[in-house]
Amino acid sequence: MGSGRIGGYLIAAAVAVTLLASAFSRHHIDAALAPLGYALLTVSGLALLARRRYPVAILVVTGLCVLGYQAAGFDVPAVAFLFAVYAAVRAGHRWVTVAVSVVLVAALPAAVLASGQPVGAAFAQARGALELAWLVAAGAAGEALRQAERRADEAERTREETARRRADEERLHIARELHDSLTHQVSVIKVQSEAAVHVARKRGEPVPEALLAIREAGREAAQELRATLEVLRDDAAAPRPGIADVPELLERARAGGLPATLTIDGAPADLPAAVDRTVYRIVQESLTNVTRHAGTAAATVRIGYRPSVVVVQIEDNGTATTDSVLPHGVGLRGMRERVAALGGRLQAAPRPEGGFRVHAELPVERAS
């Protein structure tokens, strides 16, 4: 369990306890309405557990709870609503938050009047329950943090783009150096050895085995050097694949004879570029391992979007084992290193019912 989730539980519990303690310290509460009031106070505090996943819904729920317990005669500040305002504004729902807050401020006096308070006392109690200054402060804090997170995300994207551009420039530089320094020498070796073989045969002389080996090595070296230069140049210009390219990856797997299905859970969200690419690489490497090591098998790929993590799971019903997908220390080890570098975790193990499972969770937001 992450520190952010633990913090969320602690905040919700602390708010609920604070509201109930404030209610217990009050007097003149109608005994008939007391259970309803205590229940609404508890709900308004514990509802904050879902404030990140459903910020607007929790904003409305806590607002209704405030109206409910004020109407029941509980003169308790709207602390939970302020936390909900902060969460909703941080999530980017500024105008919805303003609208709900205006409605609550307008409806609070009526709710207090329903508890039997005189008009003057009702307005004073409503003003005390939801101070406008605290309301504005909660909204401002949420907006400030949202802007800070947006700037941090932009800075991270800029760093990634800069690093990618430098890597591309380095690849092109290496390609130029290889071309300038090696291509000519390899070509000379190839041409000279072929010429020597041709002359020897033309004269009817036996061709030494060493000379034939040099000619073949020159040809292979020229081909490999050309292929290496093409790869370096193509890598520098090629776009980086991500989750959007996973369906195409599965199409290629199916075309190669591997039955593969894809399931997406949750609403797709914008992910950091490094996370997006890593999910693709995990699926790519896992499908490659299934093809190589699992025998006759079918694969299922599941990608799940959660509030703070993206989950990717690949399962097959083949015969692979942990050792068979880790030749020479690579494969899953490389995936683990990618995931660990992003603060995530990866599990890979045979399934009890047969086959193999790769399960990875990658964080997509900072803990707060």
Short mmCIF file of C-alpha atoms in Angstrom, two decimals:
data_model
loop_
_atom_site.label_atom_id
_atom_site.label_comp_id
_atom_site.label_asym_id
_atom_site.label_seq_id
_atom_site.Cartn_x
_atom_site.Cartn_y
_atom_site.Cartn_z
CA MET A 1 0.00 0.00 0.00
CA GLY A 2 1.46 3.34 -1.07
CA SER A 3 2.09 6.26 1.23
CA GLY A 4 -0.44 8.35 -0.71
CA ARG A 5 -3.23 5.82 -0.06
CA ILE A 6 -2.34 5.55 3.63
CA GLY A 7 -2.38 9.34 3.86
CA GLY A 8 -5.84 9.39 2.28
CA TYR A 9 -7.17 6.93 4.87
CA LEU A 10 -5.67 8.96 7.70
CA ILE A 11 -7.16 12.22 6.42
CA ALA A 12 -10.64 10.74 6.01
CA ALA A 13 -10.54 9.13 9.46
CA ALA A 14 -9.21 12.31 11.08
CA VAL A 15 -11.93 14.46 9.51
CA ALA A 16 -14.66 12.03 10.56
CA VAL A 17 -13.35 11.91 14.14
CA THR A 18 -13.03 15.72 14.26
CA LEU A 19 -16.61 16.21 13.07
CA LEU A 20 -18.00 13.70 15.55
CA ALA A 21 -15.97 15.19 18.40
CA SER A 22 -17.27 18.64 17.53
CA ALA A 23 -20.83 17.31 17.53
CA PHE A 24 -20.43 15.57 20.90
CA SER A 25 -19.27 18.85 22.44
CA ARG A 26 -22.46 20.64 21.36
CA HIS A 27 -25.61 20.87 23.43
CA HIS A 28 -29.33 21.08 22.70
CA ILE A 29 -29.28 18.39 20.01
CA ASP A 30 -32.69 16.83 19.30
CA ALA A 31 -32.44 13.22 20.47
CA ALA A 32 -34.76 12.06 17.69
CA LEU A 33 -32.50 13.51 15.00
CA ALA A 34 -29.19 12.68 16.68
CA PRO A 35 -28.65 9.30 14.89
CA LEU A 36 -29.23 10.94 11.50
CA GLY A 37 -26.85 13.78 12.31
CA TYR A 38 -24.08 11.49 13.54
CA ALA A 39 -24.50 9.27 10.47
CA LEU A 40 -24.22 12.25 8.10
CA LEU A 41 -21.12 13.51 9.91
CA THR A 42 -19.49 10.10 9.60
CA VAL A 43 -20.41 9.77 5.92
CA SER A 44 -19.10 13.24 5.09
CA GLY A 45 -15.73 12.39 6.63
CA LEU A 46 -15.31 8.88 5.25
CA ALA A 47 -16.50 9.95 1.79
CA LEU A 48 -13.16 11.72 1.42
CA LEU A 49 -11.59 8.30 0.79
CA ALA A 50 -12.88 8.54 -2.79
CA ARG A 51 -12.13 12.22 -3.36
CA ARG A 52 -9.35 11.56 -5.87
CA ARG A 53 -11.25 9.03 -7.94
CA TYR A 54 -14.62 10.83 -7.89
CA PRO A 55 -13.89 14.46 -6.92
CA VAL A 56 -17.15 15.99 -8.20
CA ALA A 57 -19.35 13.27 -6.72
CA ILE A 58 -17.65 13.61 -3.31
CA LEU A 59 -18.05 17.38 -3.52
CA VAL A 60 -21.81 16.95 -3.94
CA VAL A 61 -22.05 14.23 -1.26
CA THR A 62 -20.22 16.25 1.38
CA GLY A 63 -22.29 19.33 0.50
CA LEU A 64 -25.54 17.40 0.97
CA CYS A 65 -24.24 15.98 4.25
CA VAL A 66 -23.56 19.53 5.50
CA LEU A 67 -27.12 20.58 4.67
CA GLY A 68 -28.46 17.42 6.29
CA TYR A 69 -26.66 17.63 9.63
CA GLN A 70 -27.23 21.39 9.88
CA ALA A 71 -30.96 20.80 9.35
CA ALA A 72 -30.78 18.14 12.09
CA GLY A 73 -29.50 20.76 14.52
CA PHE A 74 -25.77 19.95 14.41
CA ASP A 75 -23.82 23.21 14.42
CA VAL A 76 -20.60 21.67 13.06
CA PRO A 77 -18.23 23.32 10.54
CA ALA A 78 -18.18 21.99 6.97
CA VAL A 79 -14.63 20.67 7.23
CA ALA A 80 -15.17 17.70 4.90
CA PHE A 81 -16.65 19.98 2.23
CA LEU A 82 -13.50 22.14 2.30
CA PHE A 83 -11.34 19.05 1.66
CA ALA A 84 -13.68 18.10 -1.19
CA VAL A 85 -13.34 21.61 -2.67
CA TYR A 86 -9.57 21.28 -2.57
CA ALA A 87 -9.66 17.86 -4.28
CA ALA A 88 -12.12 18.94 -6.98
CA VAL A 89 -10.17 22.08 -7.89
CA ARG A 90 -6.92 20.11 -7.91
CA ALA A 91 -8.52 17.68 -10.37
CA GLY A 92 -9.36 20.61 -12.67
CA HIS A 93 -13.11 20.98 -11.94
CA ARG A 94 -12.98 24.67 -11.05
CA TRP A 95 -16.30 25.90 -12.39
CA VAL A 96 -18.26 22.91 -11.10
CA THR A 97 -16.73 23.55 -7.67
CA VAL A 98 -17.71 27.22 -7.80
CA ALA A 99 -21.30 26.31 -8.77
CA VAL A 100 -21.69 23.70 -6.00
CA SER A 101 -20.16 26.06 -3.43
CA VAL A 102 -22.51 28.91 -4.38
CA VAL A 103 -25.52 26.59 -4.07
CA LEU A 104 -24.34 25.36 -0.67
CA VAL A 105 -23.70 28.87 0.67
CA ALA A 106 -27.19 29.92 -0.49
CA ALA A 107 -28.91 26.82 0.91
CA LEU A 108 -27.18 26.69 4.30
CA PRO A 109 -29.35 29.36 6.00
CA ALA A 110 -32.49 27.51 4.89
CA ALA A 111 -31.12 24.25 6.30
CA VAL A 112 -30.35 25.90 9.65
CA LEU A 113 -33.81 27.50 9.71
CA ALA A 114 -35.28 24.01 9.30
CA SER A 115 -33.68 23.08 12.63
CA GLY A 116 -35.82 25.70 14.38
CA GLN A 117 -33.28 28.49 14.77
CA PRO A 118 -34.40 32.15 14.57
CA VAL A 119 -33.54 33.95 11.34
CA GLY A 120 -30.64 35.96 12.78
CA ALA A 121 -29.13 32.98 14.54
CA ALA A 122 -29.62 30.84 11.45
CA PHE A 123 -27.61 33.18 9.25
CA ALA A 124 -24.89 33.46 11.89
CA GLN A 125 -24.67 29.68 12.26
CA ALA A 126 -24.57 29.20 8.47
CA ARG A 127 -21.77 31.74 8.18
CA GLY A 128 -19.84 29.99 10.95
CA ALA A 129 -20.34 26.56 9.39
CA LEU A 130 -18.80 27.60 6.07
CA GLU A 131 -16.55 30.63 6.27
CA LEU A 132 -16.05 32.13 2.82
CA ALA A 133 -12.41 32.82 3.57
CA TRP A 134 -11.74 29.14 4.26
CA LEU A 135 -13.73 28.18 1.18
CA VAL A 136 -11.64 30.46 -1.03
CA ALA A 137 -8.44 29.24 0.64
CA ALA A 138 -9.30 25.59 -0.04
CA GLY A 139 -10.01 26.34 -3.68
CA ALA A 140 -6.85 28.41 -4.05
CA ALA A 141 -4.72 25.66 -2.50
CA GLY A 142 -6.16 23.08 -4.88
CA GLU A 143 -5.55 25.33 -7.89
CA ALA A 144 -1.99 26.10 -6.77
CA LEU A 145 -1.14 22.41 -6.46
CA ARG A 146 -2.78 21.63 -9.80
CA GLN A 147 -0.66 24.29 -11.50
CA ALA A 148 2.48 23.01 -9.75
CA GLU A 149 1.79 19.45 -10.90
CA ARG A 150 1.11 20.67 -14.44
CA ARG A 151 4.41 22.55 -14.50
CA ALA A 152 6.22 19.51 -13.10
CA ASP A 153 4.70 17.30 -15.81
CA GLU A 154 5.71 19.78 -18.49
CA ALA A 155 9.23 19.91 -17.09
CA GLU A 156 9.39 16.10 -17.08
CA ARG A 157 8.21 15.95 -20.70
CA THR A 158 10.80 18.58 -21.62
CA ARG A 159 13.55 16.56 -19.93
CA GLU A 160 12.46 13.41 -21.73
CA GLU A 161 12.34 15.19 -25.08
CA THR A 162 15.78 16.70 -24.48
CA ALA A 163 17.23 13.32 -23.52
CA ARG A 164 15.61 11.70 -26.54
CA ARG A 165 16.93 14.39 -28.86
CA ARG A 166 20.43 14.00 -27.45
CA ALA A 167 20.24 10.24 -27.87
CA ASP A 168 19.12 10.68 -31.47
CA GLU A 169 21.97 13.10 -32.12
CA GLU A 170 24.43 10.65 -30.57
CA ARG A 171 23.14 7.82 -32.77
CA LEU A 172 23.55 9.95 -35.88
CA HIS A 173 27.02 10.97 -34.72
CA ILE A 174 27.99 7.33 -34.21
CA ALA A 175 26.57 6.46 -37.62
CA ARG A 176 28.63 9.21 -39.26
CA GLU A 177 31.77 8.14 -37.42
CA LEU A 178 31.29 4.51 -38.43
CA HIS A 179 30.64 5.51 -42.01
CA ASP A 180 33.65 7.82 -42.19
CA SER A 181 36.14 5.62 -40.34
CA LEU A 182 35.18 2.05 -41.20
CA THR A 183 33.22 1.97 -44.43
CA HIS A 184 36.20 2.91 -46.57
CA GLN A 185 38.59 0.44 -44.92
CA VAL A 186 36.10 -2.44 -45.09
CA SER A 187 35.39 -1.64 -48.73
CA VAL A 188 39.11 -1.65 -49.53
CA ILE A 189 39.57 -5.04 -47.84
CA LYS A 190 36.58 -6.45 -49.72
CA VAL A 191 37.66 -5.11 -53.13
CA GLN A 192 41.32 -6.09 -52.72
CA SER A 193 40.51 -9.63 -51.59
CA GLU A 194 38.04 -10.14 -54.44
CA ALA A 195 40.60 -8.80 -56.90
CA ALA A 196 43.28 -11.14 -55.54
CA VAL A 197 40.96 -14.15 -55.85
CA HIS A 198 40.02 -13.13 -59.39
CA VAL A 199 43.67 -12.70 -60.46
CA ALA A 200 44.71 -16.03 -58.94
CA ARG A 201 41.92 -17.90 -60.71
CA LYS A 202 42.62 -16.12 -63.98
CA ARG A 203 46.24 -17.28 -63.78
CA GLY A 204 45.16 -20.79 -62.91
CA GLU A 205 46.82 -20.63 -59.56
CA PRO A 206 45.30 -22.21 -56.44
CA VAL A 207 43.51 -19.69 -54.22
CA PRO A 208 44.68 -19.87 -50.60
CA GLU A 209 41.94 -20.70 -48.09
CA ALA A 210 42.98 -17.69 -46.00
CA LEU A 211 42.35 -15.39 -48.96
CA LEU A 212 38.90 -16.88 -49.54
CA ALA A 213 38.13 -16.45 -45.83
CA ILE A 214 39.24 -12.81 -45.99
CA ARG A 215 36.96 -12.22 -48.99
CA GLU A 216 33.93 -13.77 -47.26
CA ALA A 217 34.67 -11.91 -44.03
CA GLY A 218 34.92 -8.65 -45.99
CA ARG A 219 31.55 -9.25 -47.63
CA GLU A 220 29.89 -10.08 -44.30
CA ALA A 221 31.51 -7.10 -42.58
CA ALA A 222 30.28 -4.76 -45.32
CA GLN A 223 26.74 -6.12 -45.04
CA GLU A 224 26.70 -5.93 -41.24
CA LEU A 225 28.14 -2.44 -41.24
CA ARG A 226 25.50 -1.29 -43.72
CA ALA A 227 22.74 -2.86 -41.61
CA THR A 228 24.12 -1.25 -38.44
CA LEU A 229 24.17 2.19 -40.05
CA GLU A 230 20.57 1.74 -41.22
CA VAL A 231 19.45 0.72 -37.74
CA LEU A 232 21.16 3.70 -36.11
CA ARG A 233 19.61 6.13 -38.57
CA ASP A 234 16.18 4.53 -38.43
CA ASP A 235 16.17 4.49 -34.61
CA ALA A 236 16.95 8.19 -34.53
CA ALA A 237 14.04 9.02 -36.83
CA ALA A 238 11.48 6.43 -35.73
CA PRO A 239 8.61 7.43 -33.39
CA ARG A 240 8.52 5.86 -29.94
CA PRO A 241 5.74 3.27 -29.64
CA GLY A 242 3.31 3.37 -26.72
CA ILE A 243 0.04 1.87 -25.48
CA ALA A 244 -1.76 3.16 -28.57
CA ASP A 245 0.43 0.80 -30.63
CA VAL A 246 -0.34 -2.31 -28.55
CA PRO A 247 -3.32 -3.37 -30.76
CA GLU A 248 -0.99 -3.34 -33.79
CA LEU A 249 1.50 -5.40 -31.79
CA LEU A 250 -1.17 -8.01 -31.13
CA GLU A 251 -2.17 -8.02 -34.79
CA ARG A 252 1.40 -8.89 -35.74
CA ALA A 253 1.45 -11.62 -33.10
CA ARG A 254 -1.77 -13.11 -34.46
CA ALA A 255 -0.41 -12.90 -38.00
CA GLY A 256 2.59 -14.89 -36.75
CA GLY A 257 0.32 -17.67 -35.46
CA LEU A 258 -0.09 -16.66 -31.79
CA PRO A 259 -3.73 -16.29 -30.70
CA ALA A 260 -3.75 -13.09 -28.62
CA THR A 261 -6.51 -10.93 -27.13
CA LEU A 262 -6.46 -7.45 -25.59
CA THR A 263 -8.68 -6.08 -22.81
CA ILE A 264 -8.66 -2.46 -21.62
CA ASP A 265 -10.06 -1.78 -18.13
CA GLY A 266 -10.93 1.78 -17.13
CA ALA A 267 -10.87 5.00 -19.10
CA PRO A 268 -7.62 5.53 -21.05
CA ALA A 269 -5.62 8.43 -19.61
CA ASP A 270 -2.63 10.47 -20.66
CA LEU A 271 0.48 8.83 -19.23
CA PRO A 272 4.04 10.03 -18.82
CA ALA A 273 5.97 9.18 -21.99
CA ALA A 274 8.34 6.82 -20.17
CA VAL A 275 5.44 4.86 -18.65
CA ASP A 276 3.64 4.72 -22.00
CA ARG A 277 6.71 3.27 -23.74
CA THR A 278 7.44 0.84 -20.91
CA VAL A 279 3.94 -0.67 -21.07
CA TYR A 280 4.46 -1.26 -24.78
CA ARG A 281 7.88 -2.85 -24.22
CA ILE A 282 6.50 -5.15 -21.51
CA VAL A 283 3.77 -6.40 -23.83
CA GLN A 284 6.24 -6.73 -26.71
CA GLU A 285 8.80 -8.69 -24.68
CA SER A 286 6.13 -10.90 -23.10
CA LEU A 287 4.57 -11.83 -26.44
CA THR A 288 8.04 -12.54 -27.83
CA ASN A 289 8.72 -14.87 -24.88
CA VAL A 290 5.40 -16.65 -25.41
CA THR A 291 6.23 -17.20 -29.08
CA ARG A 292 9.74 -18.47 -28.35
CA HIS A 293 9.30 -20.50 -25.19
CA ALA A 294 5.65 -21.37 -24.52
CA GLY A 295 5.09 -23.85 -27.33
CA THR A 296 1.56 -23.96 -28.69
CA ALA A 297 -0.12 -21.29 -26.60
CA ALA A 298 -2.60 -18.42 -26.56
CA ALA A 299 -1.93 -15.10 -24.85
CA THR A 300 -4.19 -12.57 -23.15
CA VAL A 301 -3.14 -8.98 -22.56
CA ARG A 302 -4.95 -6.79 -20.04
CA ILE A 303 -4.22 -3.09 -19.45
CA GLY A 304 -5.97 -1.39 -16.54
CA TYR A 305 -6.11 2.32 -15.80
CA ARG A 306 -6.36 3.16 -12.09
CA PRO A 307 -6.14 6.54 -10.33
CA SER A 308 -2.48 6.25 -9.39
CA VAL A 309 -1.14 3.32 -11.43
CA VAL A 310 -1.47 1.65 -14.80
CA VAL A 311 -1.54 -2.15 -14.62
CA VAL A 312 -0.43 -4.44 -17.44
CA GLN A 313 -0.80 -8.21 -17.29
CA ILE A 314 0.09 -10.83 -19.89
CA GLU A 315 -0.90 -14.47 -19.44
CA ASP A 316 -0.47 -17.55 -21.59
CA ASN A 317 -1.48 -21.18 -21.35
CA GLY A 318 1.77 -22.60 -22.71
CA THR A 319 4.63 -24.51 -21.12
CA ALA A 320 7.16 -21.75 -20.38
CA THR A 321 8.98 -21.52 -17.05
CA THR A 322 10.89 -18.72 -15.37
CA ASP A 323 14.21 -20.17 -16.53
CA SER A 324 13.13 -20.57 -20.12
CA VAL A 325 12.28 -16.88 -20.53
CA LEU A 326 15.51 -15.68 -18.98
CA PRO A 327 18.18 -16.75 -21.46
CA HIS A 328 21.60 -15.39 -20.57
CA GLY A 329 20.20 -13.04 -17.94
CA VAL A 330 17.95 -10.96 -20.19
CA GLY A 331 14.21 -10.97 -20.99
CA LEU A 332 12.30 -10.53 -17.76
CA ARG A 333 15.33 -9.04 -16.08
CA GLY A 334 15.30 -6.21 -18.60
CA MET A 335 11.60 -5.64 -17.99
CA ARG A 336 12.15 -5.53 -14.23
CA GLU A 337 14.87 -2.94 -14.67
CA ARG A 338 12.60 -0.76 -16.83
CA VAL A 339 9.75 -0.98 -14.32
CA ALA A 340 11.97 -0.41 -11.26
CA ALA A 341 13.48 2.68 -12.88
CA LEU A 342 9.98 4.20 -12.95
CA GLY A 343 9.17 3.29 -9.33
CA GLY A 344 6.90 0.38 -10.23
CA ARG A 345 6.98 -3.34 -9.59
CA LEU A 346 6.85 -6.41 -11.81
CA GLN A 347 6.00 -10.00 -10.96
CA ALA A 348 6.58 -12.92 -13.32
CA ALA A 349 5.87 -16.53 -12.46
CA PRO A 350 4.23 -19.71 -13.76
CA ARG A 351 0.48 -19.90 -13.21
CA PRO A 352 -0.89 -22.68 -10.99
CA GLU A 353 -3.22 -23.79 -13.79
CA GLY A 354 -0.37 -23.82 -16.33
CA GLY A 355 1.30 -21.22 -18.46
CA PHE A 356 3.01 -18.02 -17.40
CA ARG A 357 1.94 -14.64 -16.04
CA VAL A 358 3.68 -11.25 -16.18
CA HIS A 359 2.08 -8.58 -13.98
CA ALA A 360 3.40 -5.02 -13.74
CA GLU A 361 2.18 -1.88 -11.98
CA LEU A 362 3.59 1.51 -12.96
CA PRO A 363 2.85 4.70 -10.99
CA VAL A 364 1.35 7.55 -13.00
CA GLU A 365 1.02 10.25 -10.32
CA ARG A 366 2.98 11.45 -7.35
CA ALA A 367 1.93 10.43 -3.87
CA SER A 368 0.58 13.31 -1.82
#
